[in-house]
Amino acid sequence: MFDVAHIGHLELLTPRPQESVGFFVDVLGMEEEAREGGSVYLRSWGEWQRTSLKLTESDQAGIAHMGLRANSPEALERRAAAIEETGLGDGWIDGDVGHGPAYRFTDPDGHVMELYYESERYNPPPHLRPSLKNQPQRYRARGCAVKRLDHVNLLAADVPAAREFATERLGYRLHERIILDDGRETGAWMSLSIAAHELIYVADAYGARGRLHHVAFWVDTREEVLRAADIFLDHDVHIEAAPSKHAVAQGFFLYGYEPGGNRVEVTTGGYFVYDPDFEPIVWTEAERAKGQAWGVKTVESFHTYGTPVVEPA
């Protein structure tokens, strides 16, 4: 299909807006770009669009919506029509800070998404102008200095339904998945590009709908991930999973919670998929039980925690 280019932005909800903004600016190293109503708009130094993260005050943490940029106005119309056929469309909105008109819809699990094409290109102020013309912003070396929004992991009550919607209506390509011994599909790693993954669906431990597992931001090296762990430690950020390597998709990771409660990953590594006939990798229940790539056991909260928080029955 190739009608959708990439995940352009994400709106996170936080019950502690001031502290959450402080985390993304001072700890992750993002730039505050705008404020409007109860929301703050931020960006990473390597992003060409004006914003990639919208933080909105709310009574609980979670994801408000995810924005996907289409490849052209015609592509936007085609995907909107394809989604409309499913009955999951909500209609058009005028736009938001940094982008033009967007078509709002939900995936089968209830996550709110939008498709747009018109995007405002970042114009740095004098103090953020880079030395290189092929770099959108000056590198500031503040905090973790994350470079860009990398991927989003969504919890789903029905992973196959969400995965089929993403591949059949949005054009995502499936690269890896988890199939348990009883035949249930509990994880799907997909991408719109050559990256191993950009959108992930994993089974919600409580069968809840519309929850967020984590949002991930990219840095260029493993050393930067290790440095990010020290920065988390110095800022009293709860580290859920210390740096190590995933087996699935082979990303190098650090997981922590921002003050509002949302899980955030600092990541690098992984692999690229160039082959047009790439066969999706299937992981078994026994293989996943081994833990991460180097045998590190996955912490229990990684399988159960998401936002908004759901208490076990």
Short mmCIF file of C-alpha atoms in Angstrom, two decimals:
data_model
loop_
_atom_site.label_atom_id
_atom_site.label_comp_id
_atom_site.label_asym_id
_atom_site.label_seq_id
_atom_site.Cartn_x
_atom_site.Cartn_y
_atom_site.Cartn_z
CA MET A 1 0.00 0.00 0.00
CA PHE A 2 2.66 2.54 1.10
CA ASP A 3 0.02 5.22 1.72
CA VAL A 4 1.16 5.90 5.30
CA ALA A 5 4.69 7.21 5.92
CA HIS A 6 5.31 7.01 9.67
CA ILE A 7 4.04 7.73 13.17
CA GLY A 8 4.24 11.51 13.35
CA HIS A 9 3.18 12.27 16.90
CA LEU A 10 1.64 10.96 20.07
CA GLU A 11 -0.59 12.58 22.68
CA LEU A 12 0.01 11.35 26.22
CA LEU A 13 -2.26 12.04 29.19
CA THR A 14 -0.77 12.87 32.58
CA PRO A 15 -2.24 13.69 36.00
CA ARG A 16 1.02 15.50 36.86
CA PRO A 17 1.52 17.82 33.87
CA GLN A 18 4.22 20.07 35.31
CA GLU A 19 6.36 17.15 36.46
CA SER A 20 5.81 15.28 33.18
CA VAL A 21 6.93 18.29 31.14
CA GLY A 22 10.00 18.54 33.37
CA PHE A 23 10.81 14.88 32.70
CA PHE A 24 10.58 15.15 28.93
CA VAL A 25 12.53 18.42 28.82
CA ASP A 26 15.17 17.97 31.52
CA VAL A 27 15.58 14.19 31.62
CA LEU A 28 14.88 13.11 28.03
CA GLY A 29 16.22 16.39 26.63
CA MET A 30 13.29 17.39 24.41
CA GLU A 31 12.41 20.98 23.48
CA GLU A 32 9.15 22.68 24.43
CA GLU A 33 7.69 24.05 21.21
CA ALA A 34 4.22 25.36 22.11
CA ARG A 35 1.47 25.52 24.73
CA GLU A 36 -2.24 25.58 24.00
CA GLY A 37 -5.06 25.02 26.44
CA GLY A 38 -4.10 22.25 28.84
CA SER A 39 -1.47 20.81 26.50
CA VAL A 40 2.28 21.22 25.97
CA TYR A 41 3.89 20.33 22.62
CA LEU A 42 7.45 18.99 22.46
CA ARG A 43 10.00 17.78 19.93
CA SER A 44 13.28 15.88 19.76
CA TRP A 45 16.37 17.41 18.16
CA GLY A 46 16.47 15.09 15.13
CA GLU A 47 12.87 15.56 13.95
CA TRP A 48 11.99 17.58 10.86
CA GLN A 49 8.36 18.15 11.83
CA ARG A 50 7.51 20.81 14.40
CA THR A 51 6.25 18.52 17.18
CA SER A 52 6.16 14.82 18.00
CA LEU A 53 4.74 14.71 21.53
CA LYS A 54 1.69 16.38 23.03
CA LEU A 55 1.26 16.23 26.81
CA THR A 56 -2.27 16.87 28.05
CA GLU A 57 -3.43 17.22 31.63
CA SER A 58 -5.89 14.53 32.67
CA ASP A 59 -7.06 12.70 35.76
CA GLN A 60 -5.18 9.57 34.69
CA ALA A 61 -2.23 8.56 32.52
CA GLY A 62 -2.53 6.91 29.12
CA ILE A 63 -2.58 7.59 25.42
CA ALA A 64 -5.07 10.12 24.03
CA HIS A 65 -4.27 9.56 20.36
CA MET A 66 -1.57 8.59 17.88
CA GLY A 67 -1.00 10.58 14.69
CA LEU A 68 0.08 8.93 11.43
CA ARG A 69 1.30 10.98 8.47
CA ALA A 70 0.14 9.96 4.99
CA ASN A 71 2.48 10.12 2.00
CA SER A 72 0.28 12.51 0.00
CA PRO A 73 -3.14 14.18 0.01
CA GLU A 74 -4.39 11.40 -2.28
CA ALA A 75 -2.99 8.73 0.05
CA LEU A 76 -4.77 10.37 2.97
CA GLU A 77 -8.09 10.23 1.11
CA ARG A 78 -7.56 6.58 0.16
CA ARG A 79 -6.76 5.46 3.71
CA ALA A 80 -9.64 7.49 5.16
CA ALA A 81 -12.02 5.78 2.73
CA ALA A 82 -10.60 2.35 3.59
CA ILE A 83 -11.06 2.98 7.32
CA GLU A 84 -14.55 4.41 6.80
CA GLU A 85 -15.57 1.06 5.32
CA THR A 86 -14.79 -0.66 8.64
CA GLY A 87 -17.18 1.52 10.64
CA LEU A 88 -14.33 2.67 12.89
CA GLY A 89 -14.07 6.19 11.47
CA ASP A 90 -14.95 9.23 13.58
CA GLY A 91 -14.60 11.87 10.85
CA TRP A 92 -12.42 14.89 10.08
CA ILE A 93 -10.94 17.45 12.46
CA ASP A 94 -9.38 20.81 11.54
CA GLY A 95 -5.92 19.90 12.80
CA ASP A 96 -3.67 20.78 15.71
CA VAL A 97 -0.41 22.53 16.49
CA GLY A 98 2.03 21.41 13.80
CA HIS A 99 -0.33 19.70 11.37
CA GLY A 100 -3.37 20.28 9.18
CA PRO A 101 -6.72 18.49 8.75
CA ALA A 102 -6.82 14.94 10.07
CA TYR A 103 -9.13 11.97 9.81
CA ARG A 104 -9.92 10.56 13.25
CA PHE A 105 -10.68 6.88 13.86
CA THR A 106 -10.17 4.09 16.37
CA ASP A 107 -8.48 0.74 15.94
CA PRO A 108 -10.50 -2.39 16.86
CA ASP A 109 -9.23 -2.13 20.44
CA GLY A 110 -10.41 1.45 20.94
CA HIS A 111 -7.11 3.33 20.60
CA VAL A 112 -7.78 6.73 19.03
CA MET A 113 -5.70 7.48 15.93
CA GLU A 114 -5.62 10.09 13.23
CA LEU A 115 -4.28 10.35 9.69
CA TYR A 116 -3.01 13.65 8.28
CA TYR A 117 -0.77 14.90 5.49
CA GLU A 118 -0.16 18.63 5.96
CA SER A 119 2.71 18.95 8.42
CA GLU A 120 4.52 22.07 9.58
CA ARG A 121 8.25 21.84 9.00
CA TYR A 122 10.36 22.86 11.98
CA ASN A 123 11.94 26.31 11.79
CA PRO A 124 14.50 26.60 14.59
CA PRO A 125 15.05 29.88 16.44
CA PRO A 126 18.57 31.36 16.20
CA HIS A 127 19.88 29.65 19.34
CA LEU A 128 18.80 26.21 18.02
CA ARG A 129 19.97 26.55 14.42
CA PRO A 130 22.32 23.66 13.52
CA SER A 131 25.72 23.92 11.89
CA LEU A 132 24.77 21.27 9.32
CA LYS A 133 21.95 22.01 6.89
CA ASN A 134 20.89 18.33 6.84
CA GLN A 135 20.11 18.43 10.57
CA PRO A 136 16.85 20.04 11.71
CA GLN A 137 18.05 21.39 15.05
CA ARG A 138 21.21 21.97 17.08
CA TYR A 139 22.21 19.08 19.33
CA ARG A 140 21.88 20.37 22.89
CA ALA A 141 23.32 17.45 24.92
CA ARG A 142 20.72 18.03 27.64
CA GLY A 143 19.63 14.96 29.57
CA CYS A 144 19.34 11.83 27.43
CA ALA A 145 19.20 14.00 24.27
CA VAL A 146 16.71 11.68 22.55
CA LYS A 147 16.81 12.09 18.77
CA ARG A 148 13.32 11.13 17.65
CA LEU A 149 10.10 9.31 18.45
CA ASP A 150 10.87 5.70 17.52
CA HIS A 151 7.91 3.41 18.17
CA VAL A 152 4.72 2.91 20.14
CA ASN A 153 3.62 -0.28 21.91
CA LEU A 154 -0.13 -0.61 22.48
CA LEU A 155 -1.89 -3.11 24.72
CA ALA A 156 -4.83 -4.91 23.11
CA ALA A 157 -7.55 -7.29 24.21
CA ASP A 158 -7.52 -8.89 20.73
CA VAL A 159 -4.07 -8.78 19.13
CA PRO A 160 -5.05 -10.51 15.84
CA ALA A 161 -7.88 -8.04 15.20
CA ALA A 162 -5.61 -5.06 15.85
CA ARG A 163 -2.81 -6.53 13.74
CA GLU A 164 -5.14 -7.28 10.82
CA PHE A 165 -6.50 -3.73 10.91
CA ALA A 166 -2.99 -2.26 10.91
CA THR A 167 -1.80 -4.41 8.01
CA GLU A 168 -4.95 -4.40 5.88
CA ARG A 169 -6.14 -0.80 6.38
CA LEU A 170 -2.96 1.13 7.18
CA GLY A 171 -0.33 -0.80 5.24
CA TYR A 172 1.88 -1.98 8.09
CA ARG A 173 4.12 -4.97 7.39
CA LEU A 174 4.31 -7.72 9.99
CA HIS A 175 7.91 -8.57 10.93
CA GLU A 176 7.67 -10.57 14.17
CA ARG A 177 4.96 -12.18 16.28
CA ILE A 178 4.41 -14.39 19.34
CA ILE A 179 2.19 -17.49 19.12
CA LEU A 180 1.52 -19.39 22.36
CA ASP A 181 1.16 -23.17 22.61
CA ASP A 182 -2.64 -22.87 22.56
CA GLY A 183 -2.51 -20.94 19.28
CA ARG A 184 -3.16 -17.47 20.68
CA GLU A 185 -1.28 -14.58 19.09
CA THR A 186 -0.08 -12.36 21.92
CA GLY A 187 2.30 -10.00 20.18
CA ALA A 188 2.80 -8.42 16.75
CA TRP A 189 5.74 -6.19 15.70
CA MET A 190 5.02 -4.15 12.57
CA SER A 191 6.54 -1.37 10.51
CA LEU A 192 5.78 1.05 7.70
CA SER A 193 9.47 1.31 6.78
CA ILE A 194 12.61 -0.83 6.75
CA ALA A 195 12.82 -0.56 10.55
CA ALA A 196 12.13 -3.80 12.40
CA HIS A 197 9.23 -2.24 14.28
CA GLU A 198 7.35 1.04 14.63
CA LEU A 199 4.00 -0.17 15.98
CA ILE A 200 3.57 -3.07 18.40
CA TYR A 201 0.46 -4.72 19.78
CA VAL A 202 0.79 -7.02 22.82
CA ALA A 203 -1.94 -8.78 24.75
CA ASP A 204 -3.38 -6.88 27.69
CA ALA A 205 -2.99 -9.05 30.79
CA TYR A 206 -6.38 -7.90 32.07
CA GLY A 207 -8.26 -7.98 28.78
CA ALA A 208 -8.70 -4.22 28.96
CA ARG A 209 -8.98 -2.05 25.83
CA GLY A 210 -7.26 1.09 24.62
CA ARG A 211 -4.27 1.06 26.96
CA LEU A 212 -0.65 2.06 26.39
CA HIS A 213 2.30 -0.22 27.08
CA HIS A 214 5.07 2.26 26.25
CA VAL A 215 6.37 4.97 23.97
CA ALA A 216 10.01 4.74 22.81
CA PHE A 217 12.54 7.42 21.86
CA TRP A 218 15.67 6.77 19.83
CA VAL A 219 19.32 7.50 20.55
CA ASP A 220 22.17 6.57 18.21
CA THR A 221 24.33 4.33 20.40
CA ARG A 222 24.20 1.79 23.19
CA GLU A 223 26.48 4.04 25.22
CA GLU A 224 23.77 6.71 25.16
CA VAL A 225 21.27 4.19 26.55
CA LEU A 226 23.69 3.35 29.36
CA ARG A 227 24.18 7.05 30.03
CA ALA A 228 20.39 7.48 30.06
CA ALA A 229 20.21 4.92 32.88
CA ASP A 230 22.59 7.04 34.97
CA ILE A 231 20.53 10.14 34.17
CA PHE A 232 17.35 8.32 35.25
CA LEU A 233 19.11 7.33 38.47
CA ASP A 234 20.26 10.89 39.20
CA HIS A 235 16.73 12.24 38.62
CA ASP A 236 15.03 9.59 40.78
CA VAL A 237 13.20 8.15 37.77
CA HIS A 238 11.86 4.67 38.49
CA ILE A 239 13.86 2.22 36.33
CA GLU A 240 11.65 -0.75 35.57
CA ALA A 241 14.11 -2.61 33.35
CA ALA A 242 17.82 -1.74 33.26
CA PRO A 243 19.69 -1.67 29.91
CA SER A 244 19.78 -4.95 28.03
CA LYS A 245 18.94 -6.39 24.61
CA HIS A 246 15.54 -7.63 23.45
CA ALA A 247 15.30 -10.95 21.67
CA VAL A 248 12.30 -9.78 19.62
CA ALA A 249 13.49 -7.09 17.15
CA GLN A 250 16.91 -6.99 18.92
CA GLY A 251 16.54 -3.46 20.27
CA PHE A 252 18.76 -2.26 23.12
CA PHE A 253 16.54 -0.82 25.84
CA LEU A 254 16.01 1.12 29.05
CA TYR A 255 12.53 1.34 30.57
CA GLY A 256 11.29 3.78 33.18
CA TYR A 257 8.13 5.64 34.23
CA GLU A 258 7.64 9.34 33.67
CA PRO A 259 6.01 11.21 36.61
CA GLY A 260 2.49 10.87 35.20
CA GLY A 261 2.84 7.07 35.19
CA ASN A 262 3.38 6.33 31.50
CA ARG A 263 6.13 3.85 30.62
CA VAL A 264 8.92 5.36 28.48
CA GLU A 265 11.73 3.55 26.68
CA VAL A 266 15.09 4.90 25.53
CA THR A 267 16.19 2.62 22.69
CA THR A 268 18.68 1.96 19.92
CA GLY A 269 19.77 -0.99 17.78
CA GLY A 270 17.48 -3.47 16.07
CA TYR A 271 17.69 -4.37 12.41
CA PHE A 272 16.45 -3.25 8.99
CA VAL A 273 14.28 -5.23 6.58
CA TYR A 274 15.15 -4.73 2.91
CA ASP A 275 13.84 -8.03 1.51
CA PRO A 276 10.51 -7.73 -0.34
CA ASP A 277 9.72 -11.38 0.52
CA PHE A 278 10.66 -11.22 4.22
CA GLU A 279 8.90 -13.96 6.21
CA PRO A 280 7.64 -12.85 9.64
CA ILE A 281 9.57 -14.36 12.56
CA VAL A 282 7.41 -16.45 14.92
CA TRP A 283 8.40 -16.83 18.58
CA THR A 284 7.08 -19.74 20.66
CA GLU A 285 5.92 -19.71 24.25
CA ALA A 286 9.01 -21.63 25.36
CA GLU A 287 11.34 -19.26 23.54
CA ARG A 288 9.76 -16.19 25.13
CA ALA A 289 9.92 -17.80 28.58
CA LYS A 290 13.72 -17.65 28.33
CA GLY A 291 13.57 -13.88 28.79
CA GLN A 292 15.54 -11.31 26.85
CA ALA A 293 18.33 -11.95 24.33
CA TRP A 294 21.07 -12.47 26.91
CA GLY A 295 18.91 -14.50 29.29
CA VAL A 296 17.80 -11.60 31.49
CA LYS A 297 14.36 -12.45 32.86
CA THR A 298 11.59 -10.03 32.03
CA VAL A 299 10.24 -8.28 35.13
CA GLU A 300 6.63 -9.20 35.93
CA SER A 301 5.36 -5.61 35.72
CA PHE A 302 6.39 -5.53 32.06
CA HIS A 303 3.66 -8.08 31.34
CA THR A 304 0.94 -6.46 33.46
CA TYR A 305 1.48 -2.70 33.82
CA GLY A 306 -0.02 -0.25 31.37
CA THR A 307 -1.78 3.10 31.38
CA PRO A 308 -4.39 3.89 32.40
CA VAL A 309 -3.74 1.59 35.34
CA VAL A 310 -6.04 -1.40 35.71
CA GLU A 311 -6.26 -3.18 39.03
CA PRO A 312 -6.36 -7.01 38.92
CA ALA A 313 -9.75 -8.51 39.70
#
